[in-house]
Amino acid sequence: MSEGSRGGSLAFGQVVIGPPGSGKTTYCHAMREFLSRLGRSVAVVNLDPANETLPHPCALDIAELVTLADVMASLGLGPNGGLIYCMEYLEANADWLRERLQGLRGHYVLFDCPGQVELYTHHSALKNVFAQLAKWNFRLAAVHLVDSHYCTDPGKFISVLCTSLSTMLHVELPHINVLSKMDLIEQYGKLAFNLDYYTEVLDLSYLVDHLASDPFFRNFRRLNEKLVEVIQDYSLVSFVPLNVQDKQSMRQVMQAVDKANGYSFGDQEQRSLEALMSAAVGADFHFASTLAVQEKYVQSQDKAVEEEVMDL
């Protein structure tokens, strides 16, 4: 009998990853509330040893095993080295995690993960923890949060695309990329293209042309062209826009994740024809939600222009 078959019934959930400040903990809190209202039994597991002040109840906290502050103090490591040590310590003590998770069977689990990018692009400890979870019959999707303000800077957006692609290839889980904090995007500046250009990652040659107009990036055009070619050759990266204060936006993310981890194919909830058809064709472009966000963004831009004209 395999290790996975001894683990009991299937459990579904999300591993919430992304760079610092992308809104992972806020997302976990909002998604927990949203799914609870739908009748799911949801548990949040904090796997971030640097997250000392949790704004929401947590069913399991890695602080019971190890904390970043203790590691830094006892081993003389900095924040980055300390986080890597903590993840390696968690990997070495997988039995502790498995024993604690036994009490969460029957729950939909949200894993709030650390924000160090290296953990998702080339370091193996957290990837191995995810692999162990799969052996224990957890069916997980990686929800990779990226701050939407990167869309306002073409250079940063190309960097985000490279990071997202590297993360998808390294983590080896069903993957959903999310542009978070869409309600704040108008504060970051004007977008060079419509929002669907960024969410669907359309022809990136236009982005390279836009970059070339900047004197700083003009000398790096060839490099940016090659980076864009890599992203488009894999053709894996796309984004779902997210505003945690908007129920429709949360629903779109939930549907994308439910298809990715297989939850929508189960009998846990009444499944709609729309959800089944969307899963069957393997594509849901979230056009309606993207269009709604784009309209709000355009309206805010028009209002700002009107105010500038009035001031003149």
Short mmCIF file of C-alpha atoms in Angstrom, two decimals:
data_model
loop_
_atom_site.label_atom_id
_atom_site.label_comp_id
_atom_site.label_asym_id
_atom_site.label_seq_id
_atom_site.Cartn_x
_atom_site.Cartn_y
_atom_site.Cartn_z
CA MET A 1 0.00 0.00 0.00
CA SER A 2 1.39 3.41 -0.96
CA GLU A 3 2.05 6.19 1.49
CA GLY A 4 -0.66 8.31 -0.13
CA SER A 5 -3.31 5.58 0.09
CA ARG A 6 -2.74 5.24 3.81
CA GLY A 7 -3.46 8.97 4.23
CA GLY A 8 -7.24 8.56 4.05
CA SER A 9 -9.70 10.64 2.05
CA LEU A 10 -8.74 13.45 -0.29
CA ALA A 11 -8.30 16.97 1.06
CA PHE A 12 -8.34 20.06 -1.12
CA GLY A 13 -6.66 23.40 -0.65
CA GLN A 14 -4.37 26.17 -1.82
CA VAL A 15 -0.75 27.08 -1.19
CA VAL A 16 -0.66 30.87 -1.29
CA ILE A 17 2.73 32.09 -2.49
CA GLY A 18 4.27 35.28 -3.82
CA PRO A 19 6.74 38.06 -3.03
CA PRO A 20 6.60 40.09 0.21
CA GLY A 21 3.78 42.62 0.35
CA SER A 22 1.72 40.96 -2.38
CA GLY A 23 -1.19 40.39 0.01
CA LYS A 24 -0.91 36.67 0.84
CA THR A 25 -2.17 36.89 4.42
CA THR A 26 -4.95 39.30 3.43
CA TYR A 27 -5.95 36.91 0.65
CA CYS A 28 -6.07 33.94 3.05
CA HIS A 29 -8.30 35.88 5.43
CA ALA A 30 -10.63 37.06 2.65
CA MET A 31 -10.80 33.65 0.94
CA ARG A 32 -11.47 31.95 4.27
CA GLU A 33 -14.42 34.26 4.91
CA PHE A 34 -15.69 33.88 1.34
CA LEU A 35 -15.54 30.07 1.29
CA SER A 36 -17.02 29.81 4.79
CA ARG A 37 -20.09 31.70 3.58
CA LEU A 38 -20.43 29.08 0.82
CA GLY A 39 -20.59 26.38 3.47
CA ARG A 40 -17.05 25.02 3.26
CA SER A 41 -15.14 24.11 6.40
CA VAL A 42 -11.97 26.15 5.91
CA ALA A 43 -8.73 26.03 7.90
CA VAL A 44 -5.78 28.39 7.53
CA VAL A 45 -2.28 26.99 8.08
CA ASN A 46 0.50 29.54 8.60
CA LEU A 47 3.78 28.30 7.12
CA ASP A 48 5.49 31.69 7.37
CA PRO A 49 7.84 31.71 10.39
CA ALA A 50 8.24 35.49 10.00
CA ASN A 51 4.50 36.15 10.29
CA GLU A 52 4.20 36.99 13.97
CA THR A 53 0.93 38.97 13.93
CA LEU A 54 -1.85 37.02 12.23
CA PRO A 55 -5.04 39.02 11.60
CA HIS A 56 -7.20 35.91 11.43
CA PRO A 57 -7.63 32.68 13.43
CA CYS A 58 -5.13 30.04 12.42
CA ALA A 59 -5.75 26.30 12.75
CA LEU A 60 -2.03 25.50 12.62
CA ASP A 61 0.98 27.78 13.02
CA ILE A 62 4.58 26.92 12.13
CA ALA A 63 5.58 29.04 15.14
CA GLU A 64 4.80 25.95 17.23
CA LEU A 65 7.79 24.32 15.52
CA VAL A 66 10.19 27.16 14.63
CA THR A 67 10.24 30.94 14.38
CA LEU A 68 12.44 33.20 12.30
CA ALA A 69 13.35 35.35 15.30
CA ASP A 70 14.66 32.34 17.26
CA VAL A 71 16.69 31.09 14.29
CA MET A 72 18.25 34.50 13.65
CA ALA A 73 19.12 34.93 17.31
CA SER A 74 20.53 31.44 17.90
CA LEU A 75 22.38 30.93 14.60
CA GLY A 76 23.34 34.50 13.76
CA LEU A 77 21.59 34.39 10.39
CA GLY A 78 19.96 37.23 8.51
CA PRO A 79 16.28 37.25 7.43
CA ASN A 80 16.87 35.48 4.11
CA GLY A 81 19.18 32.80 5.47
CA GLY A 82 16.92 32.37 8.48
CA LEU A 83 13.83 31.76 6.32
CA ILE A 84 15.66 29.17 4.25
CA TYR A 85 16.81 27.42 7.43
CA CYS A 86 13.23 27.43 8.76
CA MET A 87 11.90 25.80 5.58
CA GLU A 88 14.65 23.19 5.66
CA TYR A 89 13.79 22.55 9.31
CA LEU A 90 10.12 22.13 8.37
CA GLU A 91 11.08 19.70 5.61
CA ALA A 92 13.19 17.69 8.06
CA ASN A 93 10.28 17.60 10.52
CA ALA A 94 7.57 16.61 8.04
CA ASP A 95 6.16 14.14 10.56
CA TRP A 96 5.29 17.05 12.85
CA LEU A 97 3.34 18.70 10.03
CA ARG A 98 1.59 15.48 9.07
CA GLU A 99 0.51 14.80 12.64
CA ARG A 100 -0.94 18.32 13.03
CA LEU A 101 -2.74 18.15 9.69
CA GLN A 102 -4.52 14.94 10.67
CA GLY A 103 -6.87 17.02 12.77
CA LEU A 104 -7.83 19.11 9.73
CA ARG A 105 -9.21 16.26 7.62
CA GLY A 106 -12.53 17.30 6.16
CA HIS A 107 -11.39 20.92 5.88
CA TYR A 108 -10.46 22.96 2.83
CA VAL A 109 -6.94 24.15 3.74
CA LEU A 110 -5.28 27.47 2.90
CA PHE A 111 -1.50 27.37 3.39
CA ASP A 112 -0.12 30.89 3.98
CA CYS A 113 3.50 30.64 2.80
CA PRO A 114 6.61 32.84 3.25
CA GLY A 115 7.36 35.70 0.89
CA GLN A 116 10.95 34.90 -0.04
CA VAL A 117 11.09 34.53 -3.82
CA GLU A 118 14.08 32.14 -3.78
CA LEU A 119 11.91 29.53 -2.05
CA TYR A 120 9.73 29.28 -5.18
CA THR A 121 12.27 29.74 -7.97
CA HIS A 122 15.22 27.47 -7.12
CA HIS A 123 15.37 26.34 -3.46
CA SER A 124 13.94 22.85 -2.93
CA ALA A 125 12.77 22.75 0.73
CA LEU A 126 9.27 24.19 0.30
CA LYS A 127 8.81 22.38 -3.01
CA ASN A 128 9.56 19.12 -1.19
CA VAL A 129 7.04 20.01 1.52
CA PHE A 130 4.39 20.49 -1.18
CA ALA A 131 5.34 17.11 -2.65
CA GLN A 132 4.86 15.52 0.78
CA LEU A 133 1.43 17.10 1.06
CA ALA A 134 0.49 15.52 -2.26
CA LYS A 135 1.58 12.11 -0.94
CA TRP A 136 -0.71 12.67 2.04
CA ASN A 137 -3.66 13.03 -0.35
CA PHE A 138 -3.81 16.83 -0.38
CA ARG A 139 -4.93 18.08 -3.77
CA LEU A 140 -3.45 21.57 -3.94
CA ALA A 141 -3.19 24.47 -6.35
CA ALA A 142 -0.53 27.14 -6.05
CA VAL A 143 -2.02 30.65 -5.94
CA HIS A 144 0.80 33.01 -6.89
CA LEU A 145 -0.01 36.60 -5.91
CA VAL A 146 1.63 39.51 -7.72
CA ASP A 147 0.99 43.17 -6.86
CA SER A 148 -0.92 44.78 -9.73
CA HIS A 149 1.20 47.94 -9.59
CA TYR A 150 3.85 46.11 -11.64
CA CYS A 151 1.56 46.51 -14.65
CA THR A 152 2.25 50.24 -14.69
CA ASP A 153 5.97 49.69 -15.33
CA PRO A 154 6.80 47.58 -18.45
CA GLY A 155 10.26 46.68 -17.14
CA LYS A 156 8.89 45.43 -13.83
CA PHE A 157 6.09 43.55 -15.59
CA ILE A 158 8.57 41.60 -17.73
CA SER A 159 10.47 40.78 -14.52
CA VAL A 160 7.22 39.59 -12.93
CA LEU A 161 6.49 37.39 -15.94
CA CYS A 162 9.93 35.77 -15.68
CA THR A 163 9.50 35.19 -11.95
CA SER A 164 6.00 33.75 -12.43
CA LEU A 165 7.20 31.37 -15.15
CA SER A 166 10.18 30.25 -13.06
CA THR A 167 7.88 29.66 -10.09
CA MET A 168 5.42 27.63 -12.14
CA LEU A 169 8.17 25.37 -13.46
CA HIS A 170 9.86 24.93 -10.07
CA VAL A 171 6.90 24.41 -7.72
CA GLU A 172 5.31 21.75 -9.95
CA LEU A 173 1.73 22.27 -8.81
CA PRO A 174 -1.40 23.32 -10.70
CA HIS A 175 -0.85 27.06 -10.81
CA ILE A 176 -2.99 30.22 -10.77
CA ASN A 177 -1.29 33.60 -11.13
CA VAL A 178 -3.24 36.45 -9.54
CA LEU A 179 -2.87 40.21 -9.92
CA SER A 180 -3.73 41.37 -6.41
CA LYS A 181 -4.86 44.78 -5.12
CA MET A 182 -6.75 45.64 -8.30
CA ASP A 183 -8.83 48.12 -6.31
CA LEU A 184 -5.67 50.22 -5.87
CA ILE A 185 -4.33 50.05 -9.41
CA GLU A 186 -5.49 53.58 -10.33
CA GLN A 187 -3.21 54.93 -7.60
CA TYR A 188 -0.13 53.45 -9.28
CA GLY A 189 -0.35 55.33 -12.58
CA LYS A 190 -1.68 54.97 -16.10
CA LEU A 191 -1.49 51.62 -17.88
CA ALA A 192 0.16 51.57 -21.30
CA PHE A 193 -2.40 49.02 -22.57
CA ASN A 194 -5.84 47.69 -21.62
CA LEU A 195 -5.97 45.45 -18.58
CA ASP A 196 -6.68 42.30 -20.60
CA TYR A 197 -3.30 42.77 -22.28
CA TYR A 198 -1.67 42.12 -18.90
CA THR A 199 -4.02 39.41 -17.61
CA GLU A 200 -3.91 37.32 -20.79
CA VAL A 201 -0.24 38.23 -21.51
CA LEU A 202 -0.92 39.09 -25.15
CA ASP A 203 1.71 39.91 -27.80
CA LEU A 204 4.65 41.10 -25.68
CA SER A 205 6.46 42.68 -28.62
CA TYR A 206 4.36 45.78 -27.97
CA LEU A 207 5.72 45.86 -24.43
CA VAL A 208 9.29 45.70 -25.75
CA ASP A 209 8.54 48.56 -28.14
CA HIS A 210 7.13 50.56 -25.26
CA LEU A 211 10.26 49.87 -23.22
CA ALA A 212 12.49 50.98 -26.09
CA SER A 213 11.03 54.49 -25.82
CA ASP A 214 12.73 54.78 -22.43
CA PRO A 215 16.39 55.89 -22.83
CA PHE A 216 17.46 53.65 -19.94
CA PHE A 217 16.02 50.48 -21.49
CA ARG A 218 16.92 51.29 -25.10
CA ASN A 219 20.35 49.68 -24.72
CA PHE A 220 18.75 46.51 -23.33
CA ARG A 221 16.22 45.94 -26.12
CA ARG A 222 17.90 42.74 -27.31
CA LEU A 223 17.91 41.30 -23.79
CA ASN A 224 14.23 42.15 -23.28
CA GLU A 225 13.34 40.61 -26.64
CA LYS A 226 14.99 37.32 -25.62
CA LEU A 227 13.26 37.33 -22.22
CA VAL A 228 9.91 37.91 -23.91
CA GLU A 229 10.63 35.07 -26.37
CA VAL A 230 11.20 32.66 -23.47
CA ILE A 231 7.91 33.67 -21.82
CA GLN A 232 5.93 33.37 -25.06
CA ASP A 233 7.57 30.08 -26.07
CA TYR A 234 6.38 28.44 -22.85
CA SER A 235 2.97 30.15 -23.21
CA LEU A 236 2.04 29.32 -19.61
CA VAL A 237 1.69 32.65 -17.81
CA SER A 238 -1.63 34.45 -17.49
CA PHE A 239 -3.26 36.29 -14.60
CA VAL A 240 -6.60 36.52 -12.85
CA PRO A 241 -7.38 40.03 -11.51
CA LEU A 242 -8.33 40.16 -7.83
CA ASN A 243 -10.00 42.67 -5.58
CA VAL A 244 -10.60 40.99 -2.22
CA GLN A 245 -13.38 43.47 -1.45
CA ASP A 246 -15.38 42.45 -4.53
CA LYS A 247 -17.43 39.22 -4.31
CA GLN A 248 -17.48 38.65 -8.06
CA SER A 249 -13.70 38.98 -8.23
CA MET A 250 -13.28 36.49 -5.39
CA ARG A 251 -15.68 34.12 -7.13
CA GLN A 252 -13.62 34.22 -10.33
CA VAL A 253 -10.44 33.34 -8.44
CA MET A 254 -12.24 30.59 -6.53
CA GLN A 255 -13.52 29.03 -9.75
CA ALA A 256 -10.06 29.09 -11.33
CA VAL A 257 -8.52 27.44 -8.26
CA ASP A 258 -11.32 24.86 -7.97
CA LYS A 259 -10.64 23.74 -11.54
CA ALA A 260 -6.89 23.65 -10.97
CA ASN A 261 -6.94 21.45 -7.85
CA GLY A 262 -9.91 19.34 -8.97
CA TYR A 263 -12.40 20.49 -6.35
CA SER A 264 -14.98 21.45 -8.99
CA PHE A 265 -15.07 17.84 -10.21
CA GLY A 266 -16.07 16.48 -6.79
CA ASP A 267 -19.44 16.16 -5.12
CA GLN A 268 -18.71 18.50 -2.21
CA GLU A 269 -20.96 21.26 -3.58
CA GLN A 270 -23.74 21.61 -6.12
CA ARG A 271 -21.96 22.17 -9.44
CA SER A 272 -23.40 24.58 -11.98
CA LEU A 273 -23.50 23.90 -15.72
CA GLU A 274 -21.31 26.96 -16.27
CA ALA A 275 -18.58 25.62 -13.98
CA LEU A 276 -18.66 22.16 -15.55
CA MET A 277 -18.54 23.48 -19.12
CA SER A 278 -15.73 25.86 -18.20
CA ALA A 279 -13.72 23.01 -16.71
CA ALA A 280 -14.49 20.71 -19.65
CA VAL A 281 -13.12 23.05 -22.30
CA GLY A 282 -10.14 23.84 -20.11
CA ALA A 283 -10.40 27.58 -20.51
CA ASP A 284 -12.05 30.41 -18.66
CA PHE A 285 -10.63 33.71 -19.74
CA HIS A 286 -12.34 35.73 -16.96
CA PHE A 287 -13.27 38.29 -19.62
CA ALA A 288 -16.25 39.66 -17.68
CA SER A 289 -14.29 40.24 -14.49
CA THR A 290 -11.35 41.77 -16.37
CA LEU A 291 -13.70 44.05 -18.31
CA ALA A 292 -15.39 45.20 -15.09
CA VAL A 293 -12.06 46.08 -13.49
CA GLN A 294 -10.94 47.81 -16.69
CA GLU A 295 -14.13 49.93 -16.73
CA LYS A 296 -13.58 51.02 -13.14
CA TYR A 297 -9.98 51.87 -13.96
CA VAL A 298 -10.91 53.92 -17.04
CA GLN A 299 -13.61 55.76 -15.10
CA SER A 300 -11.10 56.71 -12.39
CA GLN A 301 -8.66 57.92 -15.05
CA ASP A 302 -11.36 60.03 -16.75
CA LYS A 303 -12.32 61.53 -13.41
CA ALA A 304 -8.68 62.44 -12.71
CA VAL A 305 -8.41 64.14 -16.11
CA GLU A 306 -11.62 66.11 -15.47
CA GLU A 307 -10.29 67.27 -12.12
CA GLU A 308 -7.04 68.43 -13.75
CA VAL A 309 -9.00 70.37 -16.37
CA MET A 310 -11.13 71.99 -13.68
CA ASP A 311 -8.01 73.01 -11.79
CA LEU A 312 -6.71 74.71 -14.93
#
